[in-house]
CSV table of C-alpha atoms in Angstrom, one decimal:
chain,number,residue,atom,x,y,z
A,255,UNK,CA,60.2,38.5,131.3
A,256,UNK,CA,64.1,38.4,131.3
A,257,UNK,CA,63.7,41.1,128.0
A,258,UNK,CA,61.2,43.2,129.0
A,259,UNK,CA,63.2,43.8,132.4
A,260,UNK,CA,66.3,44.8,130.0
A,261,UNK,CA,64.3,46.4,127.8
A,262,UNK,CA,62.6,48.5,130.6
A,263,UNK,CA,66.0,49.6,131.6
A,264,UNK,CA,67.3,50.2,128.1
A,265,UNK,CA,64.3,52.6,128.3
A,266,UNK,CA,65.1,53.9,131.2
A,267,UNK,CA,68.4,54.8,130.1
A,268,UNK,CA,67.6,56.3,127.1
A,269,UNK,CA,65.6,59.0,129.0
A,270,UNK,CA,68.2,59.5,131.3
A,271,UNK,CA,70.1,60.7,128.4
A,272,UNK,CA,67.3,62.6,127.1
A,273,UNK,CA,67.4,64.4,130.7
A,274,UNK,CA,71.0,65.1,130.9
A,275,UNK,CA,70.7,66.9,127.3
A,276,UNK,CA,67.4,68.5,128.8
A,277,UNK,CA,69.8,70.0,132.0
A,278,UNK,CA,72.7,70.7,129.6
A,279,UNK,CA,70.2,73.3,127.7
A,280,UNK,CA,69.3,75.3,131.0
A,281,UNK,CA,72.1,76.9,131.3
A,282,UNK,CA,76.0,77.3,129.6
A,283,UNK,CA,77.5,76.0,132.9
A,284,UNK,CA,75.4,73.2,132.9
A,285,UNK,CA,76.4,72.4,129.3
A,286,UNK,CA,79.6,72.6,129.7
A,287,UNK,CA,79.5,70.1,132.8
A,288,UNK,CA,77.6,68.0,131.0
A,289,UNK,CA,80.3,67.8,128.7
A,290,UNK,CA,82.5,67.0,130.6
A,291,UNK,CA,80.5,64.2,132.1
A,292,UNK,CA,80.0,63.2,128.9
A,293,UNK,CA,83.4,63.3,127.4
A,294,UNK,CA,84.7,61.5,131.6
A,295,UNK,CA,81.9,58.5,130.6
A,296,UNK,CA,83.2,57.8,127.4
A,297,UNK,CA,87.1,58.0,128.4
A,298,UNK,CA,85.8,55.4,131.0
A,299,UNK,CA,83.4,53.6,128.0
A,300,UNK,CA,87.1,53.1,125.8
A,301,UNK,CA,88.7,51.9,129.0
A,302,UNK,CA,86.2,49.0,129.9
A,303,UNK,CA,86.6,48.2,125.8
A,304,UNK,CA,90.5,47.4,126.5
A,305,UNK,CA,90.2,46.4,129.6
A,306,UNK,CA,87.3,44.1,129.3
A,307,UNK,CA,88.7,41.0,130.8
A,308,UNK,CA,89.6,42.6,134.0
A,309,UNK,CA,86.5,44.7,134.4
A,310,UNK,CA,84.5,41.7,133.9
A,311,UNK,CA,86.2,39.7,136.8
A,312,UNK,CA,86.3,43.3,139.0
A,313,UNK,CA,82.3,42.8,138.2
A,314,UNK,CA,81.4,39.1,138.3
A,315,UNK,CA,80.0,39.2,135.4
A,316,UNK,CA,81.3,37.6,131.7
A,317,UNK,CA,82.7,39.5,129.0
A,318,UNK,CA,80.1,38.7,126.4
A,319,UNK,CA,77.8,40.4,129.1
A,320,UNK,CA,80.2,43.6,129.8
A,321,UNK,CA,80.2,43.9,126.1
A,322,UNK,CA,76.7,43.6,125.5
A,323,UNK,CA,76.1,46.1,128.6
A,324,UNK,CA,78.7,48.5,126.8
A,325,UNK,CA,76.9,48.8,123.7
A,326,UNK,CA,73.5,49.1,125.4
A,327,UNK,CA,74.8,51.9,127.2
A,328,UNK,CA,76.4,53.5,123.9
A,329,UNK,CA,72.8,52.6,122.1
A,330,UNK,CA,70.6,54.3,124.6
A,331,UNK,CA,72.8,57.8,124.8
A,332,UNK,CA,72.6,57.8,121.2
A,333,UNK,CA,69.3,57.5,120.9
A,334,UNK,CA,68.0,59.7,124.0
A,335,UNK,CA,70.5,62.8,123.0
A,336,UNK,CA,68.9,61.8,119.5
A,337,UNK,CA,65.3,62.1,120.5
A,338,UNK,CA,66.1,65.7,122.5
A,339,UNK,CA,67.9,67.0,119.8
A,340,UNK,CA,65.4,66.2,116.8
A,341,UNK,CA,62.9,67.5,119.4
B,1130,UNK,CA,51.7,42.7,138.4
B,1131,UNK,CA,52.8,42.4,134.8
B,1132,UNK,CA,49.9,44.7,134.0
B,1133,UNK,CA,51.5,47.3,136.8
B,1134,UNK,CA,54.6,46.7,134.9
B,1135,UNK,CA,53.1,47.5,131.1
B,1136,UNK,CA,51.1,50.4,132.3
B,1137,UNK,CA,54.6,51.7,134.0
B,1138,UNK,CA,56.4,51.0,130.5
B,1139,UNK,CA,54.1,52.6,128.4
B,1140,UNK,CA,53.6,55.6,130.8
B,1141,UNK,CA,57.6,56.1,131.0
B,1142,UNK,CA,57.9,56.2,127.0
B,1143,UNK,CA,54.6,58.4,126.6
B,1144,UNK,CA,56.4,60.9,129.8
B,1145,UNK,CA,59.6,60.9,127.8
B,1146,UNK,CA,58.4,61.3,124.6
B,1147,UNK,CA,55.0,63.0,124.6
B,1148,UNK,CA,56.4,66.6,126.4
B,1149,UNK,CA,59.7,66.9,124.4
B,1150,UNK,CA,57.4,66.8,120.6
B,1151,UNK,CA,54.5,68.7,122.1
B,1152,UNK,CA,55.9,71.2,124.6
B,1153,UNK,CA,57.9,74.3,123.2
B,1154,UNK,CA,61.7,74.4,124.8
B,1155,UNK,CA,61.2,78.6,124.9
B,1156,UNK,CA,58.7,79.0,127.1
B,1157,UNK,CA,59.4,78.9,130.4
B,1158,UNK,CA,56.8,76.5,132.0
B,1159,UNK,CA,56.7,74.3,129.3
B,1160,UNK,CA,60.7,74.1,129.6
B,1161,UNK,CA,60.5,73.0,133.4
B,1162,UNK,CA,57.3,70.5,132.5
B,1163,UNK,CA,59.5,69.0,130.4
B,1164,UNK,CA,62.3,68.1,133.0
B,1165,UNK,CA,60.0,67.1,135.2
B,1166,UNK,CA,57.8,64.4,133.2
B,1167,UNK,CA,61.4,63.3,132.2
B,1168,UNK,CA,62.1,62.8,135.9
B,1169,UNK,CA,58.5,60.6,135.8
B,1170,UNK,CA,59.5,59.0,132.9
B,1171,UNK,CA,62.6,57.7,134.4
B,1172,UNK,CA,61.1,56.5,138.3
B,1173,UNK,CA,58.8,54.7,135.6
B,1174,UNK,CA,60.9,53.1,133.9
B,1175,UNK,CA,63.5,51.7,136.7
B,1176,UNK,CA,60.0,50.4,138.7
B,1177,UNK,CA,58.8,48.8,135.7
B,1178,UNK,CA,62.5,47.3,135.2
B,1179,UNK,CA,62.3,46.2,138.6
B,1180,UNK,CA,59.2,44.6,138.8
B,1181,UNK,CA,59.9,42.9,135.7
B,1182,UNK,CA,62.9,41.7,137.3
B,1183,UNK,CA,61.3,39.9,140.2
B,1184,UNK,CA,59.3,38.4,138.2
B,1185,UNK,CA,62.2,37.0,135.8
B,1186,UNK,CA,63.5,35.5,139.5
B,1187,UNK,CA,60.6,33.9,140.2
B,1188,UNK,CA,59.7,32.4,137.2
B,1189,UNK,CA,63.3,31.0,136.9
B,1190,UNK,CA,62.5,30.0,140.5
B,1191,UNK,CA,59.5,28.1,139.5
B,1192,UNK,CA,61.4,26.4,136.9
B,1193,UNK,CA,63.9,25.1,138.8
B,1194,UNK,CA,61.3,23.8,141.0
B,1195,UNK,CA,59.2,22.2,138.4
B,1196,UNK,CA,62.4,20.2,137.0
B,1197,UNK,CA,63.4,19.1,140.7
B,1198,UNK,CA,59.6,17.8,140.7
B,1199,UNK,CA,60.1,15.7,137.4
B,1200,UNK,CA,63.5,14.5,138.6
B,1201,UNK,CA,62.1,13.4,141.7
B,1202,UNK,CA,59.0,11.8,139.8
B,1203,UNK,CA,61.5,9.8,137.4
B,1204,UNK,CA,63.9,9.0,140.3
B,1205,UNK,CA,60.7,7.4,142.0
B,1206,UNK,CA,59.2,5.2,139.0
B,1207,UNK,CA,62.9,4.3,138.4
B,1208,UNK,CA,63.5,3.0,142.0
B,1209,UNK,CA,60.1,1.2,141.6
B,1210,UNK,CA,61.0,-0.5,138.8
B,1211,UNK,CA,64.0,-1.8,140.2
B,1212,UNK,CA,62.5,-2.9,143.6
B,1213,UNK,CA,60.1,-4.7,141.6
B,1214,UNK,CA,62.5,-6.6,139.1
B,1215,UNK,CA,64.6,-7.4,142.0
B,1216,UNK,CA,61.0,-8.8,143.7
B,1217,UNK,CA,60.2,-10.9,140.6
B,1218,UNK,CA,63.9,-12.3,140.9
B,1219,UNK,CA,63.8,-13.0,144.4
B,1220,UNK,CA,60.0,-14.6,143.6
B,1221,UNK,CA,61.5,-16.8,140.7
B,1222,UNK,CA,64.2,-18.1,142.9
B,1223,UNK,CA,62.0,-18.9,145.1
B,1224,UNK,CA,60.1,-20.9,142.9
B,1225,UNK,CA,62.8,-22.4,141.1
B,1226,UNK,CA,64.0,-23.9,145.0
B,1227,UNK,CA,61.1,-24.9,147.2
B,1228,UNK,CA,63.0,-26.3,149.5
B,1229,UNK,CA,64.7,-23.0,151.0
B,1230,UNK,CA,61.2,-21.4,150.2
B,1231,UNK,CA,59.8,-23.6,152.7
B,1232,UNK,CA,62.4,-23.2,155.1
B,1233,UNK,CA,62.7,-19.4,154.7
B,1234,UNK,CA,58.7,-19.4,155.2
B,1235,UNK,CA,59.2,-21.3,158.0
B,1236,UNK,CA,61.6,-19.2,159.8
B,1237,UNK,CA,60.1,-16.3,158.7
B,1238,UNK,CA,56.9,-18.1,160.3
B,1239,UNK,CA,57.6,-19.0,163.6
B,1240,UNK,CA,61.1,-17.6,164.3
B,1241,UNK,CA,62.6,-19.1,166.9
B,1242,UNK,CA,60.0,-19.8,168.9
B,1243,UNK,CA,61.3,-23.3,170.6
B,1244,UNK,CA,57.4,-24.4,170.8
B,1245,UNK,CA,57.1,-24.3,166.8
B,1246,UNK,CA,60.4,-26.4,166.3
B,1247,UNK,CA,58.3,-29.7,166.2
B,1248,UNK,CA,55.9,-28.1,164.2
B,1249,UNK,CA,58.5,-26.9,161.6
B,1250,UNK,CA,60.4,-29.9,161.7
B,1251,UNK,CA,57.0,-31.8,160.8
B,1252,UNK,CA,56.3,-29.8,157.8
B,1253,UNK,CA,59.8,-30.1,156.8
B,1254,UNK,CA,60.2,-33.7,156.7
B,1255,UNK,CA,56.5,-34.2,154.8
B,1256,UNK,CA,58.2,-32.8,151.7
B,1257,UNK,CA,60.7,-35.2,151.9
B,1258,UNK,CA,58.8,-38.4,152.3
B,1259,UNK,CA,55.9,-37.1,150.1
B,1260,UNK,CA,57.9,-35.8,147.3
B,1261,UNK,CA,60.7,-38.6,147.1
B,1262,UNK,CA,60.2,-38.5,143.4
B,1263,UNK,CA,61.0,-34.9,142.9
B,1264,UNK,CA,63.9,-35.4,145.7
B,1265,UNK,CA,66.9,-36.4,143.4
B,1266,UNK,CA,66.0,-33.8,140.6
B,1267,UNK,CA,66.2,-30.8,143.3
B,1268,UNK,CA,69.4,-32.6,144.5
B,1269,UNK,CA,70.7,-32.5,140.6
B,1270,UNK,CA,69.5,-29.2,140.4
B,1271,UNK,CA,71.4,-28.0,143.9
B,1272,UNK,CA,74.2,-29.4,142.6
B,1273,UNK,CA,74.2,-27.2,139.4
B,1274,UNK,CA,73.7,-24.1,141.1
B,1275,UNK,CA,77.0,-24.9,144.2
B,1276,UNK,CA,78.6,-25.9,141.0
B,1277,UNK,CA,78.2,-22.7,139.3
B,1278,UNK,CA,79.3,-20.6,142.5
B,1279,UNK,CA,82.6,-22.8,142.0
B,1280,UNK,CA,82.2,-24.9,145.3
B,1281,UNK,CA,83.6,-28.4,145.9
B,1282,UNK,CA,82.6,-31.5,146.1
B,1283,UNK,CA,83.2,-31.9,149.7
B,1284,UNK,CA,81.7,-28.7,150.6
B,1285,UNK,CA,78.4,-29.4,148.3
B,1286,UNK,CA,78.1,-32.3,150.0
B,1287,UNK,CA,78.3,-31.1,153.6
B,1288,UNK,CA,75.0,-28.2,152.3
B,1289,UNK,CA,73.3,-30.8,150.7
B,1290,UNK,CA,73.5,-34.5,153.1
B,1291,UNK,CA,74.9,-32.4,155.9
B,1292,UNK,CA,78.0,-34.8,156.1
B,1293,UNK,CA,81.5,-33.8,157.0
B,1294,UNK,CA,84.0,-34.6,155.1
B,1295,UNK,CA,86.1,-38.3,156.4
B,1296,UNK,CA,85.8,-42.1,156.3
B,1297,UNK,CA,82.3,-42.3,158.0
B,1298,UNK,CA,79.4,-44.5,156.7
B,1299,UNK,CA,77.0,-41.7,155.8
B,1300,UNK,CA,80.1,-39.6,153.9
B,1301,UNK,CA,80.9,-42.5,151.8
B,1302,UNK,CA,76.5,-43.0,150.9
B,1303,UNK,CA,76.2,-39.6,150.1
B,1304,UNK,CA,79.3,-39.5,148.4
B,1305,UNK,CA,78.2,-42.5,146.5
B,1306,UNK,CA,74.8,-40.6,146.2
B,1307,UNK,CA,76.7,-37.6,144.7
B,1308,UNK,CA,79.0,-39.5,141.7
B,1309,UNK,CA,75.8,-41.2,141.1
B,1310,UNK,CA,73.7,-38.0,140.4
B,1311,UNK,CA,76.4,-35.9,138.9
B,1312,UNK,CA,79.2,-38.0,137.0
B,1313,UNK,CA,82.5,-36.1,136.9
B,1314,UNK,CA,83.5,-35.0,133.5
B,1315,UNK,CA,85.6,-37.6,131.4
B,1316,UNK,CA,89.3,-37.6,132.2
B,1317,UNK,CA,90.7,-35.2,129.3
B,1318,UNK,CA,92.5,-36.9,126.0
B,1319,UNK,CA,96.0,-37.2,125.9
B,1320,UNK,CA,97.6,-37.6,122.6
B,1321,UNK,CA,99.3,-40.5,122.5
B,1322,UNK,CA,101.9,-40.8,119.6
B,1323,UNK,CA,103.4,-44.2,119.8
């Protein structure tokens, strides 16, 4: 149950990606601010990477668990701005 | 619930995936269609993510539960077990010294009632004058055991005649009783080398 609760979410976030590609195609504004949200989420993605140990305490959660959450995150963008694009 | 939560799951993949393959990004409609079933797709997904998470809680909660039950289960038999050794023990002591069984019976009997003391004092003594032959192999036996727990002479003799220690008649039989029933160890050997 534990999995499919992760996997429901890793879902989940995969289509959120989907949708922010889906509102970055409305309209050249809204690409370009979803640009920059993008470009602001990955500065933020590199900074929990270095900064892991004191992310993970600010969070209460362990590192192997930020890590893990990291590269979900990096997974499901990839593969929701995938699934738009190839769309 | 977990059937709520697989219908939710496959609906949220079908929303997400379903209108951006089959719906044309030029038109219009089909445009807008398409960020809305993505909006579906996602309230889909985070409810099926949640319900899947209550149910990870409570199972994990029922778990916990289930192991406090065993331990409890074990804890019991295990306390069970030892109450019942320590019952056999008491019961073989008992049988290995009648004597205190009888008293300790007859305490527990009748307490300390003051009309029972004759009655009490009657049973006690028929032991003595009926088993007179079993009398001096207890006394050996008594002996052993105040021996083993490191006490003295004077003292086993005070629990076992009931005589106080000095130059009194009864003191010197029982005393006499006592070297005759246990002889003390022989004195230990001195080399001698003239």
């Amino acid at each position: 149950m534990r999995a499919m609760y992760l996997a429901n979410y890793f879902v989940a976030g995969c289509i959120a990606s989907s949708f922010l590609g889906w509102i970055a195609s409305l309209h050249p504004t809204s690409f370009r601010a979803i640009v920059f949200l993008g470009a602001a989420a990955f500065v933020i993605w590199v900074l929990c990477w270095l900064l892991d140990y004191s992310v993970s305490n600010l969070l209460k959660i362990t590192v192997s668990s930020l890590q893990a959450f990291l590269l979900a995150m990096l997974a499901a963008i990839a593969i929701g701005a995938g699934v738009f694009l190839c769309s | 619930m977990q059937l709520k939560m697989f219908v939710l799951s496959g609906a949220a993949v079908a929303l997400w995936l379903v209108p951006l393959t089959a719906l044309d990004k030029r038109i219009g409609w089909h445009k807008s269609m398409q960020g809305v079933t993505l909006c579906a797709a996602i309230a889909c997904a985070v409810t099926a993510g949640n319900i899947a998470r209550k149910q990870a809680e409570q199972n994990e909660i029922e778990e916990i539960k289930t192991r406090a039950i065993t331990a409890d289960v074990v804890d019991e038999i295990a306390t069970s077990a030892y109450i019942s050794q320590q019952q056999r023990q008491q019961e073989a002591e008992q049988i290995l010294n009648p004597r205190e069984h009888l008293e300790r019976s007859l305490v527990l009997t009748y307490g300390e009632d003051e009309r029972s003391k004759p009655i009490a004092q009657n049973q006690l003594a028929e032991p003595e004058q009926n088993g007179s032959e079993n009398g001096e192999s207890e006394r050996i036996e008594r002996i052993h055991q105040l021996q083993a727990k490191g006490w003295g002479k004077a003292k086993i003799i005070l629990e076992i005649w009931g005589v106080t220690k000095g130059g009194s008649p009864k003191y010197k039989a029982a005393k006499a009783e006592y070297k005759s029933l246990w002889p003390p160890p022989p004195p230990p050997f001195v080399f001698d080398r003239g």
